Structure formats: structure tokens, C-alpha cells
XYZ file of C-alpha atoms in Angstrom:
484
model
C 0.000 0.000 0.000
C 2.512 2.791 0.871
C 4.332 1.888 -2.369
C 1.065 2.358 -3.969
C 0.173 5.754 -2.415
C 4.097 7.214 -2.849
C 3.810 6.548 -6.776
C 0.432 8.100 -6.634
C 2.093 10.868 -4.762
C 5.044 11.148 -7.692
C 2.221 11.134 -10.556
C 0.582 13.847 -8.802
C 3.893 15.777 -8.386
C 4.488 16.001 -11.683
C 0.520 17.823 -12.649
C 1.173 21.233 -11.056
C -0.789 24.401 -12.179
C 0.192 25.182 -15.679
C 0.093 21.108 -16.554
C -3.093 20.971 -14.785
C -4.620 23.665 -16.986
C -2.832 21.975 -20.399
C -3.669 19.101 -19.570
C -0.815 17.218 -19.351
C -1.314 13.496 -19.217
C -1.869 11.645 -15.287
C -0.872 8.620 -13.552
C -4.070 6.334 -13.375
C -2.854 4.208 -10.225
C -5.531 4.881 -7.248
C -5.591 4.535 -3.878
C -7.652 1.769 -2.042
C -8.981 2.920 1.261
C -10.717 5.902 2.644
C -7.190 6.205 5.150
C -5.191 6.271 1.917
C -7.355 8.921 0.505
C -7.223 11.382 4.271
C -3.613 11.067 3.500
C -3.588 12.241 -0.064
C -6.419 14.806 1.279
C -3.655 16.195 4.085
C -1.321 16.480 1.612
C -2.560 17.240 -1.962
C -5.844 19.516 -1.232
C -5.289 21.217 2.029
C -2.275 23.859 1.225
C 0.796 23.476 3.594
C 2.247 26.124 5.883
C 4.550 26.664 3.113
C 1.690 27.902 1.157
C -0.508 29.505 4.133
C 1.240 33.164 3.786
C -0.548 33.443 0.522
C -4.090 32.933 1.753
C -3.516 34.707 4.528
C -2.246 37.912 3.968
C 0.010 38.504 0.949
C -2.488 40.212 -0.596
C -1.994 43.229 2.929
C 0.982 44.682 0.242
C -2.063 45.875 -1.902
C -4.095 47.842 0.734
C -4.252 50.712 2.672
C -2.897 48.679 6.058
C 0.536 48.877 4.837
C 2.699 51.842 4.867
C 6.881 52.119 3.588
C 9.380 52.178 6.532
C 13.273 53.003 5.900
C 15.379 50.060 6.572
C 19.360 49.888 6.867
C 20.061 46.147 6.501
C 21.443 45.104 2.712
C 19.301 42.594 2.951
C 16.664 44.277 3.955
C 16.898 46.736 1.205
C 17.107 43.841 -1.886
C 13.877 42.400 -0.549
C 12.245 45.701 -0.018
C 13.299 46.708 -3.720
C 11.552 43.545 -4.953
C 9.078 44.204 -3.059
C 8.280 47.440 -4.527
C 6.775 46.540 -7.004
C 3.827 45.106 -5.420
C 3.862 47.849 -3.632
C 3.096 50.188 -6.765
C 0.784 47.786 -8.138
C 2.881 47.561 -11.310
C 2.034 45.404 -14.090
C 5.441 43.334 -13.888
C 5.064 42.634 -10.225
C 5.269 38.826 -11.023
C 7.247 38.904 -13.783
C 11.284 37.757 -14.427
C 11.716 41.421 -16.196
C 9.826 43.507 -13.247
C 9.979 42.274 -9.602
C 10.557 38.997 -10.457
C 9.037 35.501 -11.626
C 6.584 34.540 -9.148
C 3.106 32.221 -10.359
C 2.241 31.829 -6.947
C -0.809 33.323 -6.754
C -1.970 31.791 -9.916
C -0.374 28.264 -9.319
C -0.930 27.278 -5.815
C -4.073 27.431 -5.856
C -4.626 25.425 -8.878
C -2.505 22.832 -7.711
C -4.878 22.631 -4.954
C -7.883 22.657 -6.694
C -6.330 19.309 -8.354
C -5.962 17.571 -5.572
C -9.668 18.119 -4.808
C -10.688 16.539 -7.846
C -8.448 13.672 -7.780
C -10.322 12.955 -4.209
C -13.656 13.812 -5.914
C -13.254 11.453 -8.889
C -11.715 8.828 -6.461
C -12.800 8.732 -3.308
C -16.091 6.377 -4.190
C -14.471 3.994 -4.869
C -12.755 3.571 -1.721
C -13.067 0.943 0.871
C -13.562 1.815 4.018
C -15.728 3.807 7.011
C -18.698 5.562 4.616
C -19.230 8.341 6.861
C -15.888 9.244 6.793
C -15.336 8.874 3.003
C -18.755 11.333 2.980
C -17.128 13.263 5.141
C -13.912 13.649 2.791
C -15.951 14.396 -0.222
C -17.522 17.450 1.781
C -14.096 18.747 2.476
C -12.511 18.498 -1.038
C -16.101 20.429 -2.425
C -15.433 23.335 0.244
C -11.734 23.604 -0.454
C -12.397 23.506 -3.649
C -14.874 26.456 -3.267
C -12.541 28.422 -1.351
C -9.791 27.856 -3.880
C -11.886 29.996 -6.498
C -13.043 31.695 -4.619
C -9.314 33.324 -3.308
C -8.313 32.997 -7.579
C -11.507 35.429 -8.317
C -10.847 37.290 -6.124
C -6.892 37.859 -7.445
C -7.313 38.034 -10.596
C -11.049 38.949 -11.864
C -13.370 41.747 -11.062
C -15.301 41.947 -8.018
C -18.819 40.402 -8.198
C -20.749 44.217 -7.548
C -18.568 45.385 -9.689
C -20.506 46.052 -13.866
C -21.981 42.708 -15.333
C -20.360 39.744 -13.764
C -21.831 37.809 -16.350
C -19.607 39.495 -19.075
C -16.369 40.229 -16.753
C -13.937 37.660 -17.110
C -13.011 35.554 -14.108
C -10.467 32.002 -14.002
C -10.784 28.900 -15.646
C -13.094 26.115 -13.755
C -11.401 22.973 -14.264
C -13.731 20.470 -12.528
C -11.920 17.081 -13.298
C -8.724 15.877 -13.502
C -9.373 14.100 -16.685
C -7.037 14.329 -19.775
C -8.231 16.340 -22.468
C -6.576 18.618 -25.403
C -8.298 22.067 -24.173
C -6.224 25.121 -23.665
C -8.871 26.319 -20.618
C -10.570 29.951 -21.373
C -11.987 31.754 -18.337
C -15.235 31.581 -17.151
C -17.320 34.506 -16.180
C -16.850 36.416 -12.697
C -20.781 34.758 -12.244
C -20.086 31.471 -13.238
C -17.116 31.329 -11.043
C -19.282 32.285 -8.353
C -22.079 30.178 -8.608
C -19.366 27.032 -8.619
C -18.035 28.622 -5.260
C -21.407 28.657 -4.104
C -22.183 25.247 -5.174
C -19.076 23.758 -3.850
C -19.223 25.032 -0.724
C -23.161 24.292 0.132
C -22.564 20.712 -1.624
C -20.018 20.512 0.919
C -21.513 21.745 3.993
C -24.442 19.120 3.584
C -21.879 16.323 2.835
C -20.122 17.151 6.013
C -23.580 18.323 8.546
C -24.697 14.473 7.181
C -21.497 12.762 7.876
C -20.116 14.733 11.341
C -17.150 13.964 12.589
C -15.724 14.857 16.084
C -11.856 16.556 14.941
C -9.219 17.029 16.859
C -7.502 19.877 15.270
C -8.834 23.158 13.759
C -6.627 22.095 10.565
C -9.578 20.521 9.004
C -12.958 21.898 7.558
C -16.302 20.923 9.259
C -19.575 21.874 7.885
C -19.876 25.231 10.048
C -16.834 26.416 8.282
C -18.423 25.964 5.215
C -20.993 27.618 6.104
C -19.356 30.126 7.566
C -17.341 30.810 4.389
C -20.747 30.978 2.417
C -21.327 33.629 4.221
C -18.364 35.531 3.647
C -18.800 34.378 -0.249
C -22.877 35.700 -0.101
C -21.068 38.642 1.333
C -19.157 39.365 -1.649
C -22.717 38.587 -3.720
C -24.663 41.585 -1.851
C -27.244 38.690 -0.964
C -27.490 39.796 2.173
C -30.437 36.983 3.303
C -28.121 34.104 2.027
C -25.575 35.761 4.352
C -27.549 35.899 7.190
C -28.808 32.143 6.535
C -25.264 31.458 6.236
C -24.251 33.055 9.890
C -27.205 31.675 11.584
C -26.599 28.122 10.393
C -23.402 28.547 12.736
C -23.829 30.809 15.538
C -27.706 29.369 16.246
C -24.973 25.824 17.014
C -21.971 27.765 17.704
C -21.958 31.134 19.094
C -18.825 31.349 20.917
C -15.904 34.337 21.078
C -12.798 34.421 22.702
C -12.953 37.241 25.178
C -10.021 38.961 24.757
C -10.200 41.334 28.148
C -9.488 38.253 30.027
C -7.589 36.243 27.994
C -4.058 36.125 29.062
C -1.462 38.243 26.888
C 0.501 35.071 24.914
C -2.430 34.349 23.347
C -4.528 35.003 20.964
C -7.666 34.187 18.862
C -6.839 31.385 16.392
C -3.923 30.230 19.447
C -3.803 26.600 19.987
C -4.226 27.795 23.488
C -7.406 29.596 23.252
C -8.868 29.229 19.481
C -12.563 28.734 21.112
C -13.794 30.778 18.140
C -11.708 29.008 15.108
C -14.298 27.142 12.987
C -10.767 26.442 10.721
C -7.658 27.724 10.736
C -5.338 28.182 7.715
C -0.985 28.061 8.649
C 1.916 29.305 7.888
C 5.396 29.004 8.687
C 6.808 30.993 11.257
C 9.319 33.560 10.544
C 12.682 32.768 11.379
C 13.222 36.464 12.093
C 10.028 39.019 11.837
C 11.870 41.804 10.937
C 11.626 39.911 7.394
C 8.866 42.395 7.086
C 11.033 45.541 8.482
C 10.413 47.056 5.078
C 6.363 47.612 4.981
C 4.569 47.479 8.648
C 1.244 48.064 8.889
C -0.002 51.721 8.466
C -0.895 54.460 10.943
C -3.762 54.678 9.008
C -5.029 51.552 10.146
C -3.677 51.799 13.987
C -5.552 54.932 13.772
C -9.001 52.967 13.407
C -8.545 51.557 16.882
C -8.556 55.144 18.287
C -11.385 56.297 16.415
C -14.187 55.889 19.180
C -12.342 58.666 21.648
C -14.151 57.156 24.541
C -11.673 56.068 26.928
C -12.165 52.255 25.700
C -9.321 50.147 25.208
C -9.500 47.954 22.239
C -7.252 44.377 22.970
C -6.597 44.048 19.457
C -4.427 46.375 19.664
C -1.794 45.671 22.311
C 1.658 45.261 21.808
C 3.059 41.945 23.032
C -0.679 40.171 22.328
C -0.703 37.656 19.480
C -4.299 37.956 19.060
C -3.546 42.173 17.315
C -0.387 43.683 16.825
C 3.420 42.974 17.731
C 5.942 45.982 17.341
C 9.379 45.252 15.441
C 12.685 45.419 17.499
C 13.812 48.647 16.116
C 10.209 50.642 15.439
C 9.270 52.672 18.768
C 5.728 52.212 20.147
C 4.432 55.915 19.087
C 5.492 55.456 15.854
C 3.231 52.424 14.909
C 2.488 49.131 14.765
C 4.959 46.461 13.026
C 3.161 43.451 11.738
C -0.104 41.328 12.593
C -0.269 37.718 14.041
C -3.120 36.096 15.970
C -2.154 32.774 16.845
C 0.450 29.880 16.721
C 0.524 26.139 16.922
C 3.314 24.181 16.894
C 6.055 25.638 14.204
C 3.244 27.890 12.280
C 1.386 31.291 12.979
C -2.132 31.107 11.707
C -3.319 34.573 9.832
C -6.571 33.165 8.165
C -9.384 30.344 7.750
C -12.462 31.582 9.303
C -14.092 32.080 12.632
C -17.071 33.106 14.254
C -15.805 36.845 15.098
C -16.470 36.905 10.861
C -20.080 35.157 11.222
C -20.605 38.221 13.579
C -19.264 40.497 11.658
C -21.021 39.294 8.548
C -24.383 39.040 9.698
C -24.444 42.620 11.041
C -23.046 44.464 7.768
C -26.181 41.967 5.744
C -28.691 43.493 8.415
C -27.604 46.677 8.000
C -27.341 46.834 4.355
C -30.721 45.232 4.906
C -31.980 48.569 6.709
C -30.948 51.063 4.661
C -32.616 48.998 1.524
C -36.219 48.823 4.089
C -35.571 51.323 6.815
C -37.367 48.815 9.138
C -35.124 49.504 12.246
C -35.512 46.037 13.838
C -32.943 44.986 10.744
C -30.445 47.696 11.815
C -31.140 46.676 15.969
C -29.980 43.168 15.396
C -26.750 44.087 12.922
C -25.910 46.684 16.289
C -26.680 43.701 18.324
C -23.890 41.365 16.328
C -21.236 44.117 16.255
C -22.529 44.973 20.745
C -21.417 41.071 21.114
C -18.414 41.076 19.397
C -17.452 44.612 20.781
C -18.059 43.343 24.440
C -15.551 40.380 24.070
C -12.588 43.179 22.791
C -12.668 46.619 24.492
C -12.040 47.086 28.114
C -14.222 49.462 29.472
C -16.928 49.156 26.228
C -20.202 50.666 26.492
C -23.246 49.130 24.125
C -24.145 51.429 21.184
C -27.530 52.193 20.689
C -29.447 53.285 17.437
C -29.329 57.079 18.571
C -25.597 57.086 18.420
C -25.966 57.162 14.620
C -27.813 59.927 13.135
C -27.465 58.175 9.674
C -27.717 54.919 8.375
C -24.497 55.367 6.342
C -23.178 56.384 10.334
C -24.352 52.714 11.458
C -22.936 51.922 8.021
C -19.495 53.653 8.309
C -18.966 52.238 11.809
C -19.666 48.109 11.108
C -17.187 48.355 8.818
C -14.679 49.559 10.555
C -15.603 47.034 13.146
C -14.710 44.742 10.297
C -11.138 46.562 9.566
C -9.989 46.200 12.849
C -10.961 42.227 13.573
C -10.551 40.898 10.306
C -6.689 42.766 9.757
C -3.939 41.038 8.928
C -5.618 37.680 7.806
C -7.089 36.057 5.429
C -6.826 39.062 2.606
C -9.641 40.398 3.880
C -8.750 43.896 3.574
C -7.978 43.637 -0.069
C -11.023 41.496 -1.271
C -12.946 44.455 0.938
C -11.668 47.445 -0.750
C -12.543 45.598 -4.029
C -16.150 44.944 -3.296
C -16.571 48.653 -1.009
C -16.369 50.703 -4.409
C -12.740 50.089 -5.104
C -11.572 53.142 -3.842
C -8.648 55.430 -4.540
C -5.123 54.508 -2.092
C -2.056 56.545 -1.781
C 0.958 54.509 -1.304
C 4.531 56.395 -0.300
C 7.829 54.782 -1.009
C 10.918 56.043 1.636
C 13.905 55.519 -0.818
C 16.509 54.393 2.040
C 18.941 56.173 0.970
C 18.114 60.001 1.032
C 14.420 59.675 2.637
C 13.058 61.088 -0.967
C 9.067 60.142 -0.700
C 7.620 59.016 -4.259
C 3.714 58.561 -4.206
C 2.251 55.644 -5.836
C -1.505 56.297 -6.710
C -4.042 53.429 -7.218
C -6.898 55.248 -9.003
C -10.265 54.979 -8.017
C -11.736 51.650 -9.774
C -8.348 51.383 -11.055
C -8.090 48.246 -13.323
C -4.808 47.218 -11.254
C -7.247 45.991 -8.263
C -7.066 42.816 -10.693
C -4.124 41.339 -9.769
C -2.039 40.260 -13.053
C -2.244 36.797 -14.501
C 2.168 36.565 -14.706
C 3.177 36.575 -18.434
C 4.639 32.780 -18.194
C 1.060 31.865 -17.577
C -0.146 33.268 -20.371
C 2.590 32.619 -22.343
C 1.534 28.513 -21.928
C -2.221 29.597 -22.589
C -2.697 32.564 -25.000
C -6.680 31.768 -24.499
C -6.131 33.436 -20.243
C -5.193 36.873 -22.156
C -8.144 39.376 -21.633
C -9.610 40.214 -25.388
């Protein structure tokens, strides 16, 4: 058997991304048993904490949370150089003649989104327990629908955003079957209605066929539908989100309160992740100041200050890996270094999903709900959400009320900077928000190291750079990915 499963291993080795979507021949040789397919599961469709930086945050470079710092090391200085270029948004950011060959963003998740189907097209036939095997077909659909839904999200328009039915999205390659197609992309709409019905296909696989798991590494059914949610979100169908939220906090309501919690920990912490419905690795940084070069922006530290009322908001305390640690050579008043909110045992985790989001979710659908029907029970229950989650954060937090708001764009205005300030720093939230909230106009200042010179990089309002590049090599292999 392990002979069998380490040449299945090799065949799939040799299919990444670009031979995926060529369709390069495959090995035929299957596993046998539902325990040979959790193993090719762990290891082909869930990404590795190699890979967890990239659906996590790498897409924080983009936004408005990052600012330009000026760093001394050589080092340093080559990486922040290369970095730059993501920085700028610049065409060439992942190419060998601008800041470098990098398909990452493209690749990974395709790779992924392979090893889903191989357990899709496989997995019946296995022997073994049946609720488990279920169980493993329900994961593979919602990883499968979070893999496109993370490539949409790179590198086609948002879903609000003209006719998604005409914008171009990815390819949706559903099998792993050999064929002589060069892959066009689907639509922005008909990559999310496969998101959609991967993930609820999924959830219903896994609510069926429960399992009790001992580590947040693996999807359950409430993540799934807790990522629906965030997906609906994206869809402005603001009763599929709330459906979404209820179907886990009606079973699953609980928060980490932070104002007790002690300060080593933090919310997706091995130690304390009562909220994690799944939680998405990466490998630890040998040396944080890695990221000396861009640490997060005043701008955002700034949102944690905004209420003025004497509160003190736990996600933001230095030394607390559930909000933000400062660098060793950047002095407290002068801002915040880098986000982390939890570690295991040789990762950080920046991303998956948790019930803080469900929260968070639910209230912006209400509200968006209220300003649509100005029936005020709608915008009492979003307040309610954003009360609960509020009350398990700031020290010293006092409920707001409907009054506090003298517009609806007020009540508005404030859930989402609610969002800003739990969802930061994982999960590319921040980018995939700015995308869907308008796509709005960010100033980005580069500190040559050097002489201090300041040169301001502008991403224009609805710029078309918030779609993030398919890299030239790509498209090189498939002329058909080229937009028309």
C-alpha cells in the first residue's frame, strides 16, 4: 500500500498548475482505502504552511494597512526593492523582467484545486468507514470552493462590480481528466455560482457525515458555512448571508474574550482558538523583521482610536498575538509592526475563518438590509452582532444604541470599521474588501533608504490594477487566459 500511495504521490507531483490547466497526461494508479485517501487529502488539497502566507495575507501589500518604513540592513533593502513593485501595483510585479518571476498566486491554488478533484473522482471507490469517506468528499467540495473563490478574487473583477456575467473571471477545471483544451476563463458569475455550489454541496456532505476533529486544521460543515457567508457577502445577498451566519452561531456562538484572555495568546492560538471554525498556517518567521520594510499603516492603527471614549480595544496591544506585535527597532508611538493572531506548533495562523467573521457578517447583511427597508428592527440586530463582538474586545466598552448614529451610512461607516480592525492582517480580507466597497482610490509612499526622498504611488479609483495580473509565463503557456 505505501508503495502504492508514494507513486500516486510522484504522478501527482508532476501535474502542477500550468500542466493541470494543459492538460498534461496523469498517472491512473488509485488509492484503495478511505485512510489512503485522508492522507492524499492532508497532503494534496489542504495547502501546507509553506503555502498559508498566501491565503492569509500577501495580498496586505495591496491595501491601505501597509505603509513604507526606511530600513538599513542590505538585505533588507534587496527584498524591499523587490518588493516594490507590489507595492506600486505595477504590471510586472510577477514577472522575471519587473519584480521577479513569481506564479504563486496563480499556481498554488490550482494545484490545490487538483488535488480536490483527484479525491472527488476517487474517493467512491474507496473501501472503508462511509461516513468518513462522505465526510472527505464534503471537504474536497469546500476547499475547492474556497480555492476559487481566493483565484476570483486575485485576478477577476469583483462580483458588484458592472456585469459579472460578461467580466472575465479564471478557468473552472472540474476534473482531472485528460483532455486537449487550452482552458478559457469563465465569467466572474459562473465562477461564483461554482463557489457557491461547492461550498453548500459541501456543507451538507459534512452536517450528514459529522465527525468529532481534533484539530482546527480541518474543515467541518460550520466552516463551510461560515465561508458561504463571507462568499454571499461578496454577492450583496445579504439573506443568504444571514442564513449562512445563523446556520453557525444558532450551534456555535462562541468568542474568545479577549479582556481576560491572558497576553501570549490570541484568537486562532492553539491555546485559546474557542472561536476558530478552521484555521489556515503558515510558517513561522525565522526572524520578523523579514517584514522591516512595509509594517502596517498608521492609518489603520488609527481605526482603533477612532471611538475617543476612553475604551481600550485588545486588538491592539503590543506583546498580544491575538492584534499587533511591534518590530525590534520601530518605537511604540510610531506604529504598529506586523499582525499575528495565533500559533501552533512551528506555524502562525493569519486566516481560515471564525465566528468573530459570522458576527461580523451578519451585522453588515442586516444593515445593508436597513438602509434597503428602513425597518429599524434589521439595523437593531446588525448593532446587536457588532454589541457582542465589541463586548468580548474593548475594556471598558459601552453598548451602542441606534441614537448614536444619526445616519444609516453612520451605522454603516462604523460596522465596517468594526470589520477593519478584527478581520486585519488575515485572510486578505482587507484587499477582497476594498474591491467589493467601491474600489476606492489609495495613496501609497515609497521612503527611498537612501536620502528619505518620498515618491507617491496612486491606485486610481476603480483602477483596473485591483485585478491582480495573470504573470506573463502563464499566459505565455495559454494565450486563451489573455483578456480580449
Amino acid at each position: 500500500m505505501k508503495s502504492r500511495l508514494f507513486i500516486l504521490f510522484l504522478a501527482l507531483s508532476f501535474v502542477r498548475c500550468n500542466d493541470f490547466l494543459e492538460e498534461k497526461s496523469q498517472d491512473e494508479i488509485r488509492p484503495s482505502t478511505v485512510t489512503d485517501m485522508s492522507k492524499i487529502m492532508e497532503s494534496e488539497a489542504y495547502f501546507s504552511i509553506g503555502e498559508g502566507a498566501l491565503f492569509n495575507r500577501k495580498t496586505d501589500i495591496f491595501t491601505d494597512d501597509i505603509t513604507c518604513a526606511v530600513v538599513e540592513d542590505v538585505s533588507y533593502q534587496i527584498q524591499k526593492e523587490q518588493d516594490h513593485w507590489r507595492y506600486r501595483w505595477d504590471a510586472k510585479m510577477f514577472d522575471e523582467g519587473g519584480g521577479g518571476e513569481d506564479l504563486s498566486f496563480w499556481k498554488i491554488p490550482y494545484e490545490r484545486i487538483k488535488g480536490c478533484n483527484v479525491v472527488l473522482e476517487y474517493v467512491d471507490g474507496m473501501q472503508g468507514d462511509e461516513m468518513r469517506r462522505e465526510h472527505l468528499k464534503g471537504e474536497a467540495y469546500a476547499l475547492r470552493g474556497f480555492y476559487y473563490y481566493m483565484l476570483v478574487n486575485f485576478f477577476g473583477l469583483p462580483y458588484n462590480y458592472g456585469d459579472p456575467t460578461q467580466n472575465l473571471g479564471v478557468p473552472l477545471k472540474l476534473v482531472s481528466g485528460v483532455t486537449a483544451e487550452l482552458f478559457v476563463r469563465n465569467t466572474v458569475a459562473e465562477c461564483y455560482a461554482q463557489i457557491v455550489k461547492d461550498l453548500e454541496l459541501g456543507a451538507e456532505l459534512m452536517e450528514k457525515n459529522k465527525e468529532v476533529h481534533q484539530t482546527k486544521l480541518h474543515l467541518t460543515y460550520l466552516a463551510a458555512h461560515a465561508l458561504l457567508s463571507r462568499v454571499y457577502l461578496h454577492m450583496e445577498n445579504w439573506n443568504k448571508v444571514i442564513e449562512s451566519a445563523d446556520a453557525v452561531l444558532n450551534e456555535y456562538p462562541e468568542l474568545l474574550d479577549m479582556k481576560t484572555t491572558p497576553s501570549s495568546s490570541g484568537v486562532y492560538d492553539e491555546r485559546s482558538n474557542v472561536e476558530v471554525l478552521w484555521a489556515g498556517p503558515e510558517k513561522a518567521l525565522d526572524q520578523p523583521d523579514q517584514l522591516a520594510a512595509y509594517p502596517n499603516s498608521m492609518d489603520l492603527s488609527s481605526v482603533y482610536d477612532i471611538d475617543n471614549d476612553g475604551s481600550t480595544d485588545k486588538r491592539r496591544e503590543s506583546g498580544k498575538t491575538s492584534s499587533f506585535l511591534h518590530n525590534s527597532w520601530m518605537a511604540p508611538e510610531l506604529g504598529y509592526f506586523y499582525v499575528y493572531k495565533g500559533w501552533g506548533n512551528l506555524y502562525y495562523t493569519n486566516g481560515g475563518v471564525r465566528t468573530a467573521e459570522a458576527y461580523i457578517n451578519r451585522a453588515e447583511a442586516y444593515i445593508r438590509k436597513y438602509i434597503e427597508s428602513k425597518n429599524r428592527e434589521e439595523a437593531q440586530r446588525g448593532l446587536d452582532d457588532l454589541n457582542t463582538l465589541r463586548n468580548h474586545r474593548i475594556v471598558g466598552n459601552v453598548d451602542k444604541v441606534l441614537e448614536d448614529f444619526t445616519t444609516s451610512e453612520e451605522l454603516l461607516n462604523f460596522c465596517l470599521r468594526e470589520r477593519r480592525r478584527e478581520l486585519c492582517g488575515e485572510a486578505n480580507h482587507r484587499w477582497f474588501d476594498l474591491r467589493r466597497l467601491g474600489m476606492p482610490e489609495i495613496k501609497h509612499i515609497y521612503v527611498d533608504d537612501q536620502n528619505g526622498h518620498q515618491t507617491v504611488h496612486t491606485l486610481q479609483k476603480e483602477d483596473p490594477r485591483y485585478v491582480l495580473p495573470i504573470p506573463e509565463r502563464v499566459i505565455e503557456k495559454n494565450p486563451n487566459l489573455r483578456e480580449k
